[in-house]
Amino acid sequence: MSIYHYCRPTQHSIFNELMKDFGRMDRHLVPRGEGKTSSEIINTDEKFAVNLNVSQFKPDDLKINLDGRNLTIQGEQEVKNEHGYSKKSFSRVILLPEDVDFSAVSSNLSEDGKLSIEAPKKETIQGRSIPIQQATTEQKPSE
């Protein structure tokens, strides 16, 4: 039986210690969930919906475009002050399902910065029976 397993030296490196320090610092400086544009996609039989948290952007900073089945959502904000210039942006491109009613896509921005884009699904055509009509032949009058 070997005691090496219990006594073996652990490997320490300056790089590993530095990365641990950066990880701890990152958790303290950037709280979870902040600085991100969270999104949710809902696809049911009745509707297709996209919900985004865009609370960091003003309504004028947002653009929504529909090109064919491609739904593009963009946000861009520029801030200039005496200390400098900053810019933040995001872009989401979502391929809509084929059964979405593209003419009925709508959007809503709540006061707390939640952007909702919805579109109902097209009604599916149910199978039906089609009656057969017989063509009538016109009789020519006898001479």
Short mmCIF file of N, CA and C in Angstrom, two decimals:
data_model
loop_
_atom_site.label_atom_id
_atom_site.label_comp_id
_atom_site.label_asym_id
_atom_site.label_seq_id
_atom_site.Cartn_x
_atom_site.Cartn_y
_atom_site.Cartn_z
N MET A 1 0.83 -1.17 0.00
CA MET A 1 0.00 0.00 0.00
C MET A 1 0.88 1.24 0.00
N SER A 2 0.54 2.18 -0.83
CA SER A 2 1.36 3.37 -0.98
C SER A 2 0.72 4.54 -0.24
N ILE A 3 1.55 5.35 0.35
CA ILE A 3 1.04 6.54 1.01
C ILE A 3 1.18 7.77 0.11
N TYR A 4 1.62 7.57 -1.15
CA TYR A 4 1.81 8.68 -2.08
C TYR A 4 0.51 9.44 -2.31
N HIS A 5 -0.61 8.68 -2.39
CA HIS A 5 -1.91 9.30 -2.63
C HIS A 5 -2.24 10.32 -1.54
N TYR A 6 -1.85 10.02 -0.31
CA TYR A 6 -2.18 10.90 0.80
C TYR A 6 -1.16 12.02 0.99
N CYS A 7 0.04 11.83 0.50
CA CYS A 7 1.10 12.80 0.74
C CYS A 7 1.54 13.55 -0.50
N ARG A 8 0.95 13.24 -1.65
CA ARG A 8 1.47 13.84 -2.87
C ARG A 8 1.33 15.36 -2.83
N PRO A 9 2.31 16.04 -3.34
CA PRO A 9 2.27 17.50 -3.32
C PRO A 9 1.23 18.02 -4.33
N THR A 10 0.56 19.06 -3.96
CA THR A 10 -0.39 19.68 -4.89
C THR A 10 0.36 20.67 -5.75
N GLN A 11 -0.12 20.81 -6.97
CA GLN A 11 0.56 21.74 -7.87
C GLN A 11 0.01 23.14 -7.68
N HIS A 12 0.89 24.06 -7.40
CA HIS A 12 0.52 25.46 -7.28
C HIS A 12 1.26 26.22 -8.36
N SER A 13 0.56 27.10 -8.99
CA SER A 13 1.24 27.94 -9.95
C SER A 13 0.74 29.37 -9.78
N ILE A 14 1.55 30.27 -10.14
CA ILE A 14 1.16 31.68 -10.04
C ILE A 14 -0.03 31.96 -10.95
N PHE A 15 -0.05 31.32 -12.14
CA PHE A 15 -1.15 31.54 -13.07
C PHE A 15 -2.48 31.06 -12.48
N ASN A 16 -2.51 29.86 -11.87
CA ASN A 16 -3.74 29.35 -11.27
C ASN A 16 -4.23 30.26 -10.15
N GLU A 17 -3.32 30.73 -9.32
CA GLU A 17 -3.71 31.64 -8.24
C GLU A 17 -4.24 32.95 -8.79
N LEU A 18 -3.63 33.45 -9.83
CA LEU A 18 -4.07 34.69 -10.46
C LEU A 18 -5.47 34.54 -11.04
N MET A 19 -5.75 33.40 -11.70
CA MET A 19 -7.07 33.16 -12.28
C MET A 19 -8.13 33.05 -11.18
N LYS A 20 -7.79 32.43 -10.05
CA LYS A 20 -8.74 32.37 -8.93
C LYS A 20 -9.06 33.78 -8.43
N ASP A 21 -8.03 34.62 -8.32
CA ASP A 21 -8.23 36.00 -7.87
C ASP A 21 -9.13 36.77 -8.84
N PHE A 22 -8.90 36.59 -10.15
CA PHE A 22 -9.75 37.26 -11.15
C PHE A 22 -11.20 36.79 -11.04
N GLY A 23 -11.40 35.51 -10.81
CA GLY A 23 -12.75 34.97 -10.66
C GLY A 23 -13.47 35.58 -9.47
N ARG A 24 -12.76 35.70 -8.35
CA ARG A 24 -13.37 36.31 -7.16
C ARG A 24 -13.67 37.78 -7.40
N MET A 25 -12.76 38.48 -8.04
CA MET A 25 -12.94 39.90 -8.32
C MET A 25 -14.11 40.11 -9.28
N ASP A 26 -14.22 39.26 -10.28
CA ASP A 26 -15.29 39.36 -11.26
C ASP A 26 -16.66 39.17 -10.59
N ARG A 27 -16.76 38.23 -9.68
CA ARG A 27 -18.04 38.00 -8.99
C ARG A 27 -18.45 39.19 -8.14
N HIS A 28 -17.48 39.92 -7.59
CA HIS A 28 -17.80 41.06 -6.75
C HIS A 28 -18.11 42.31 -7.57
N LEU A 29 -17.44 42.48 -8.68
CA LEU A 29 -17.61 43.70 -9.47
C LEU A 29 -18.82 43.65 -10.41
N VAL A 30 -19.14 42.48 -10.94
CA VAL A 30 -20.25 42.36 -11.89
C VAL A 30 -21.30 41.42 -11.30
N PRO A 31 -22.36 41.98 -10.71
CA PRO A 31 -23.40 41.13 -10.15
C PRO A 31 -24.06 40.29 -11.24
N ARG A 32 -24.52 39.12 -10.87
CA ARG A 32 -25.15 38.22 -11.86
C ARG A 32 -26.38 38.86 -12.46
N GLY A 33 -26.53 38.67 -13.77
CA GLY A 33 -27.73 39.13 -14.46
C GLY A 33 -27.68 40.58 -14.91
N GLU A 34 -26.77 41.37 -14.38
CA GLU A 34 -26.71 42.76 -14.80
C GLU A 34 -25.75 42.89 -15.97
N GLY A 35 -26.07 43.82 -16.86
CA GLY A 35 -25.21 44.05 -18.01
C GLY A 35 -25.51 43.08 -19.14
N LYS A 36 -26.55 42.29 -18.99
CA LYS A 36 -26.90 41.34 -20.02
C LYS A 36 -28.30 41.63 -20.51
N THR A 37 -28.56 41.31 -21.75
CA THR A 37 -29.90 41.43 -22.31
C THR A 37 -30.47 40.02 -22.35
N SER A 38 -31.25 39.67 -21.32
CA SER A 38 -31.79 38.32 -21.27
C SER A 38 -32.96 38.20 -22.23
N SER A 39 -33.14 37.00 -22.78
CA SER A 39 -34.21 36.81 -23.74
C SER A 39 -34.91 35.48 -23.50
N GLU A 40 -36.15 35.41 -23.96
CA GLU A 40 -36.96 34.20 -23.85
C GLU A 40 -37.75 34.07 -25.14
N ILE A 41 -37.79 32.87 -25.69
CA ILE A 41 -38.54 32.61 -26.91
C ILE A 41 -39.63 31.60 -26.59
N ILE A 42 -40.85 31.91 -27.00
CA ILE A 42 -42.00 31.04 -26.77
C ILE A 42 -42.57 30.66 -28.14
N ASN A 43 -42.76 29.36 -28.35
CA ASN A 43 -43.30 28.88 -29.62
C ASN A 43 -44.35 27.82 -29.32
N THR A 44 -45.62 28.23 -29.35
CA THR A 44 -46.73 27.32 -29.08
C THR A 44 -47.56 27.15 -30.36
N ASP A 45 -48.61 26.38 -30.25
CA ASP A 45 -49.51 26.19 -31.40
C ASP A 45 -50.27 27.47 -31.72
N GLU A 46 -50.45 28.34 -30.73
CA GLU A 46 -51.24 29.57 -30.93
C GLU A 46 -50.41 30.77 -31.33
N LYS A 47 -49.16 30.87 -30.81
CA LYS A 47 -48.38 32.08 -31.08
C LYS A 47 -46.89 31.80 -31.01
N PHE A 48 -46.14 32.77 -31.55
CA PHE A 48 -44.68 32.81 -31.42
C PHE A 48 -44.38 34.13 -30.73
N ALA A 49 -43.54 34.10 -29.69
CA ALA A 49 -43.25 35.33 -28.94
C ALA A 49 -41.79 35.37 -28.53
N VAL A 50 -41.26 36.59 -28.49
CA VAL A 50 -39.90 36.84 -28.01
C VAL A 50 -40.02 37.90 -26.93
N ASN A 51 -39.41 37.64 -25.78
CA ASN A 51 -39.39 38.60 -24.68
C ASN A 51 -37.94 38.94 -24.37
N LEU A 52 -37.64 40.23 -24.34
CA LEU A 52 -36.27 40.70 -24.07
C LEU A 52 -36.28 41.73 -22.95
N ASN A 53 -35.26 41.69 -22.11
CA ASN A 53 -35.06 42.73 -21.13
C ASN A 53 -34.15 43.77 -21.76
N VAL A 54 -34.71 44.91 -22.12
CA VAL A 54 -33.93 45.98 -22.75
C VAL A 54 -33.98 47.24 -21.89
N SER A 55 -34.04 47.05 -20.57
CA SER A 55 -34.21 48.17 -19.65
C SER A 55 -33.04 49.16 -19.69
N GLN A 56 -31.90 48.75 -20.21
CA GLN A 56 -30.75 49.65 -20.29
C GLN A 56 -30.81 50.56 -21.51
N PHE A 57 -31.82 50.38 -22.36
CA PHE A 57 -31.92 51.16 -23.58
C PHE A 57 -33.21 51.98 -23.57
N LYS A 58 -33.13 53.15 -24.19
CA LYS A 58 -34.30 54.00 -24.37
C LYS A 58 -35.07 53.50 -25.59
N PRO A 59 -36.37 53.79 -25.67
CA PRO A 59 -37.14 53.34 -26.84
C PRO A 59 -36.55 53.82 -28.17
N ASP A 60 -35.96 55.02 -28.18
CA ASP A 60 -35.36 55.54 -29.42
C ASP A 60 -34.10 54.79 -29.81
N ASP A 61 -33.50 54.04 -28.88
CA ASP A 61 -32.27 53.29 -29.15
C ASP A 61 -32.55 51.92 -29.75
N LEU A 62 -33.83 51.54 -29.87
CA LEU A 62 -34.20 50.19 -30.31
C LEU A 62 -34.76 50.19 -31.72
N LYS A 63 -34.48 49.12 -32.46
CA LYS A 63 -35.01 48.93 -33.82
C LYS A 63 -35.45 47.48 -33.96
N ILE A 64 -36.60 47.29 -34.61
CA ILE A 64 -37.10 45.95 -34.92
C ILE A 64 -37.40 45.91 -36.41
N ASN A 65 -36.83 44.94 -37.11
CA ASN A 65 -37.06 44.79 -38.55
C ASN A 65 -37.46 43.36 -38.85
N LEU A 66 -38.34 43.20 -39.84
CA LEU A 66 -38.74 41.88 -40.32
C LEU A 66 -38.45 41.83 -41.80
N ASP A 67 -37.58 40.92 -42.19
CA ASP A 67 -37.20 40.74 -43.59
C ASP A 67 -37.43 39.27 -43.93
N GLY A 68 -38.54 39.00 -44.60
CA GLY A 68 -38.91 37.61 -44.84
C GLY A 68 -39.23 36.95 -43.50
N ARG A 69 -38.52 35.88 -43.17
CA ARG A 69 -38.71 35.20 -41.88
C ARG A 69 -37.71 35.67 -40.83
N ASN A 70 -36.77 36.55 -41.20
CA ASN A 70 -35.74 37.02 -40.28
C ASN A 70 -36.23 38.21 -39.47
N LEU A 71 -36.34 38.01 -38.16
CA LEU A 71 -36.70 39.09 -37.24
C LEU A 71 -35.41 39.59 -36.61
N THR A 72 -35.11 40.87 -36.80
CA THR A 72 -33.89 41.47 -36.27
C THR A 72 -34.26 42.49 -35.19
N ILE A 73 -33.67 42.33 -34.01
CA ILE A 73 -33.89 43.25 -32.90
C ILE A 73 -32.53 43.84 -32.55
N GLN A 74 -32.44 45.18 -32.57
CA GLN A 74 -31.17 45.84 -32.31
C GLN A 74 -31.35 46.95 -31.29
N GLY A 75 -30.32 47.14 -30.50
CA GLY A 75 -30.28 48.26 -29.57
C GLY A 75 -28.89 48.86 -29.59
N GLU A 76 -28.83 50.18 -29.63
CA GLU A 76 -27.54 50.86 -29.66
C GLU A 76 -27.65 52.14 -28.87
N GLN A 77 -26.73 52.32 -27.93
CA GLN A 77 -26.75 53.50 -27.08
C GLN A 77 -25.36 54.11 -27.01
N GLU A 78 -25.29 55.41 -27.22
CA GLU A 78 -24.03 56.13 -27.13
C GLU A 78 -24.14 57.16 -26.01
N VAL A 79 -23.12 57.22 -25.18
CA VAL A 79 -23.10 58.17 -24.07
C VAL A 79 -21.81 58.98 -24.15
N LYS A 80 -21.96 60.30 -24.19
CA LYS A 80 -20.81 61.19 -24.19
C LYS A 80 -20.91 62.08 -22.96
N ASN A 81 -19.80 62.22 -22.26
CA ASN A 81 -19.76 63.15 -21.13
C ASN A 81 -18.36 63.73 -21.05
N GLU A 82 -18.11 64.50 -19.99
CA GLU A 82 -16.82 65.17 -19.89
C GLU A 82 -15.67 64.19 -19.67
N HIS A 83 -15.98 62.96 -19.26
CA HIS A 83 -14.93 61.97 -19.01
C HIS A 83 -14.63 61.09 -20.21
N GLY A 84 -15.48 61.14 -21.22
CA GLY A 84 -15.21 60.30 -22.39
C GLY A 84 -16.47 59.89 -23.13
N TYR A 85 -16.37 58.79 -23.81
CA TYR A 85 -17.41 58.32 -24.71
C TYR A 85 -17.57 56.82 -24.51
N SER A 86 -18.79 56.36 -24.44
CA SER A 86 -19.02 54.92 -24.35
C SER A 86 -20.17 54.54 -25.26
N LYS A 87 -20.17 53.28 -25.68
CA LYS A 87 -21.19 52.79 -26.59
C LYS A 87 -21.49 51.35 -26.20
N LYS A 88 -22.78 51.02 -26.12
CA LYS A 88 -23.16 49.63 -25.90
C LYS A 88 -24.24 49.28 -26.91
N SER A 89 -24.21 48.02 -27.32
CA SER A 89 -25.17 47.59 -28.33
C SER A 89 -25.42 46.10 -28.20
N PHE A 90 -26.54 45.67 -28.80
CA PHE A 90 -26.84 44.26 -28.91
C PHE A 90 -27.59 44.05 -30.21
N SER A 91 -27.60 42.83 -30.67
CA SER A 91 -28.33 42.48 -31.87
C SER A 91 -28.78 41.02 -31.76
N ARG A 92 -30.04 40.77 -32.05
CA ARG A 92 -30.58 39.41 -32.07
C ARG A 92 -31.25 39.21 -33.43
N VAL A 93 -30.93 38.10 -34.08
CA VAL A 93 -31.59 37.73 -35.32
C VAL A 93 -32.26 36.39 -35.08
N ILE A 94 -33.57 36.35 -35.29
CA ILE A 94 -34.35 35.15 -35.00
C ILE A 94 -35.08 34.74 -36.27
N LEU A 95 -34.95 33.48 -36.65
CA LEU A 95 -35.66 32.95 -37.81
C LEU A 95 -37.04 32.51 -37.33
N LEU A 96 -38.08 33.18 -37.82
CA LEU A 96 -39.44 32.86 -37.41
C LEU A 96 -39.91 31.56 -38.06
N PRO A 97 -40.75 30.81 -37.37
CA PRO A 97 -41.30 29.59 -37.96
C PRO A 97 -42.16 29.92 -39.19
N GLU A 98 -42.29 28.96 -40.09
CA GLU A 98 -43.04 29.19 -41.32
C GLU A 98 -44.52 29.41 -41.08
N ASP A 99 -45.06 28.88 -39.98
CA ASP A 99 -46.50 28.99 -39.74
C ASP A 99 -46.91 30.25 -38.98
N VAL A 100 -46.00 31.23 -38.88
CA VAL A 100 -46.32 32.51 -38.23
C VAL A 100 -47.03 33.42 -39.23
N ASP A 101 -48.03 34.16 -38.74
CA ASP A 101 -48.71 35.15 -39.56
C ASP A 101 -47.84 36.42 -39.58
N PHE A 102 -47.02 36.56 -40.60
CA PHE A 102 -46.03 37.66 -40.67
C PHE A 102 -46.69 39.03 -40.70
N SER A 103 -47.90 39.12 -41.22
CA SER A 103 -48.57 40.42 -41.30
C SER A 103 -49.11 40.88 -39.95
N ALA A 104 -49.12 40.00 -38.96
CA ALA A 104 -49.68 40.34 -37.66
C ALA A 104 -48.63 40.45 -36.55
N VAL A 105 -47.35 40.58 -36.91
CA VAL A 105 -46.29 40.71 -35.90
C VAL A 105 -46.46 42.06 -35.20
N SER A 106 -46.45 42.05 -33.87
CA SER A 106 -46.59 43.29 -33.11
C SER A 106 -45.57 43.31 -31.97
N SER A 107 -45.30 44.52 -31.46
CA SER A 107 -44.35 44.65 -30.35
C SER A 107 -44.91 45.57 -29.29
N ASN A 108 -44.40 45.39 -28.07
CA ASN A 108 -44.83 46.20 -26.95
C ASN A 108 -43.64 46.37 -26.00
N LEU A 109 -43.41 47.60 -25.56
CA LEU A 109 -42.34 47.89 -24.61
C LEU A 109 -42.97 48.37 -23.32
N SER A 110 -42.76 47.62 -22.23
CA SER A 110 -43.35 47.99 -20.94
C SER A 110 -42.51 49.10 -20.28
N GLU A 111 -43.06 49.69 -19.24
CA GLU A 111 -42.36 50.78 -18.55
C GLU A 111 -41.09 50.31 -17.86
N ASP A 112 -41.04 49.02 -17.49
CA ASP A 112 -39.84 48.51 -16.82
C ASP A 112 -38.83 47.93 -17.80
N GLY A 113 -39.00 48.17 -19.11
CA GLY A 113 -38.00 47.79 -20.09
C GLY A 113 -38.09 46.38 -20.64
N LYS A 114 -39.27 45.78 -20.56
CA LYS A 114 -39.47 44.44 -21.13
C LYS A 114 -40.09 44.60 -22.52
N LEU A 115 -39.36 44.14 -23.53
CA LEU A 115 -39.82 44.21 -24.91
C LEU A 115 -40.44 42.88 -25.28
N SER A 116 -41.69 42.91 -25.75
CA SER A 116 -42.38 41.69 -26.17
C SER A 116 -42.73 41.83 -27.64
N ILE A 117 -42.38 40.82 -28.41
CA ILE A 117 -42.73 40.76 -29.83
C ILE A 117 -43.52 39.49 -30.02
N GLU A 118 -44.73 39.62 -30.57
CA GLU A 118 -45.60 38.47 -30.72
C GLU A 118 -46.17 38.40 -32.12
N ALA A 119 -46.48 37.18 -32.53
CA ALA A 119 -47.16 36.94 -33.80
C ALA A 119 -48.02 35.70 -33.64
N PRO A 120 -49.29 35.80 -34.04
CA PRO A 120 -50.13 34.60 -33.98
C PRO A 120 -49.71 33.62 -35.06
N LYS A 121 -50.07 32.39 -34.86
CA LYS A 121 -49.81 31.37 -35.87
C LYS A 121 -50.94 31.39 -36.89
N LYS A 122 -50.62 31.04 -38.12
CA LYS A 122 -51.64 30.93 -39.15
C LYS A 122 -52.55 29.78 -38.81
N GLU A 123 -53.80 29.94 -39.19
CA GLU A 123 -54.73 28.84 -38.95
C GLU A 123 -54.40 27.71 -39.90
N THR A 124 -54.34 26.54 -39.33
CA THR A 124 -54.07 25.38 -40.18
C THR A 124 -55.36 24.98 -40.88
N ILE A 125 -55.23 24.64 -42.13
CA ILE A 125 -56.39 24.25 -42.91
C ILE A 125 -56.69 22.80 -42.59
N GLN A 126 -57.89 22.59 -42.08
CA GLN A 126 -58.31 21.25 -41.74
C GLN A 126 -58.73 20.52 -43.02
N GLY A 127 -58.53 19.24 -43.05
CA GLY A 127 -58.97 18.45 -44.20
C GLY A 127 -60.48 18.48 -44.32
N ARG A 128 -60.95 18.44 -45.51
CA ARG A 128 -62.40 18.42 -45.72
C ARG A 128 -62.71 17.60 -46.97
N SER A 129 -63.92 17.19 -47.05
CA SER A 129 -64.37 16.41 -48.20
C SER A 129 -64.86 17.36 -49.28
N ILE A 130 -64.48 17.11 -50.49
CA ILE A 130 -64.90 17.95 -51.61
C ILE A 130 -65.86 17.13 -52.47
N PRO A 131 -67.09 17.62 -52.61
CA PRO A 131 -68.06 16.85 -53.41
C PRO A 131 -67.71 16.88 -54.89
N ILE A 132 -68.03 15.81 -55.57
CA ILE A 132 -67.77 15.72 -57.01
C ILE A 132 -69.05 16.10 -57.74
N GLN A 133 -68.91 17.06 -58.63
CA GLN A 133 -70.07 17.47 -59.43
C GLN A 133 -69.92 16.89 -60.82
N GLN A 134 -71.03 16.40 -61.34
CA GLN A 134 -71.00 15.85 -62.67
C GLN A 134 -71.30 16.94 -63.68
N ALA A 135 -70.54 16.90 -64.74
CA ALA A 135 -70.78 17.87 -65.81
C ALA A 135 -72.01 17.42 -66.58
N THR A 136 -72.85 18.36 -66.92
CA THR A 136 -74.04 18.03 -67.70
C THR A 136 -73.72 18.23 -69.16
N THR A 137 -74.14 17.30 -69.96
CA THR A 137 -73.95 17.44 -71.41
C THR A 137 -75.21 18.02 -71.99
N GLU A 138 -75.02 19.00 -72.82
CA GLU A 138 -76.18 19.65 -73.44
C GLU A 138 -76.63 18.81 -74.63
N GLN A 139 -77.90 18.58 -74.70
CA GLN A 139 -78.49 17.82 -75.79
C GLN A 139 -78.75 18.75 -76.96
N LYS A 140 -78.35 18.34 -78.18
CA LYS A 140 -78.64 19.12 -79.36
C LYS A 140 -80.07 18.79 -79.82
N PRO A 141 -80.84 19.79 -80.18
CA PRO A 141 -82.21 19.53 -80.66
C PRO A 141 -82.16 18.74 -81.98
N SER A 142 -83.08 17.78 -82.14
CA SER A 142 -83.10 17.01 -83.38
C SER A 142 -83.74 17.83 -84.49
N GLU A 143 -83.23 17.61 -85.66
CA GLU A 143 -83.73 18.38 -86.81
C GLU A 143 -84.78 17.66 -87.55
#
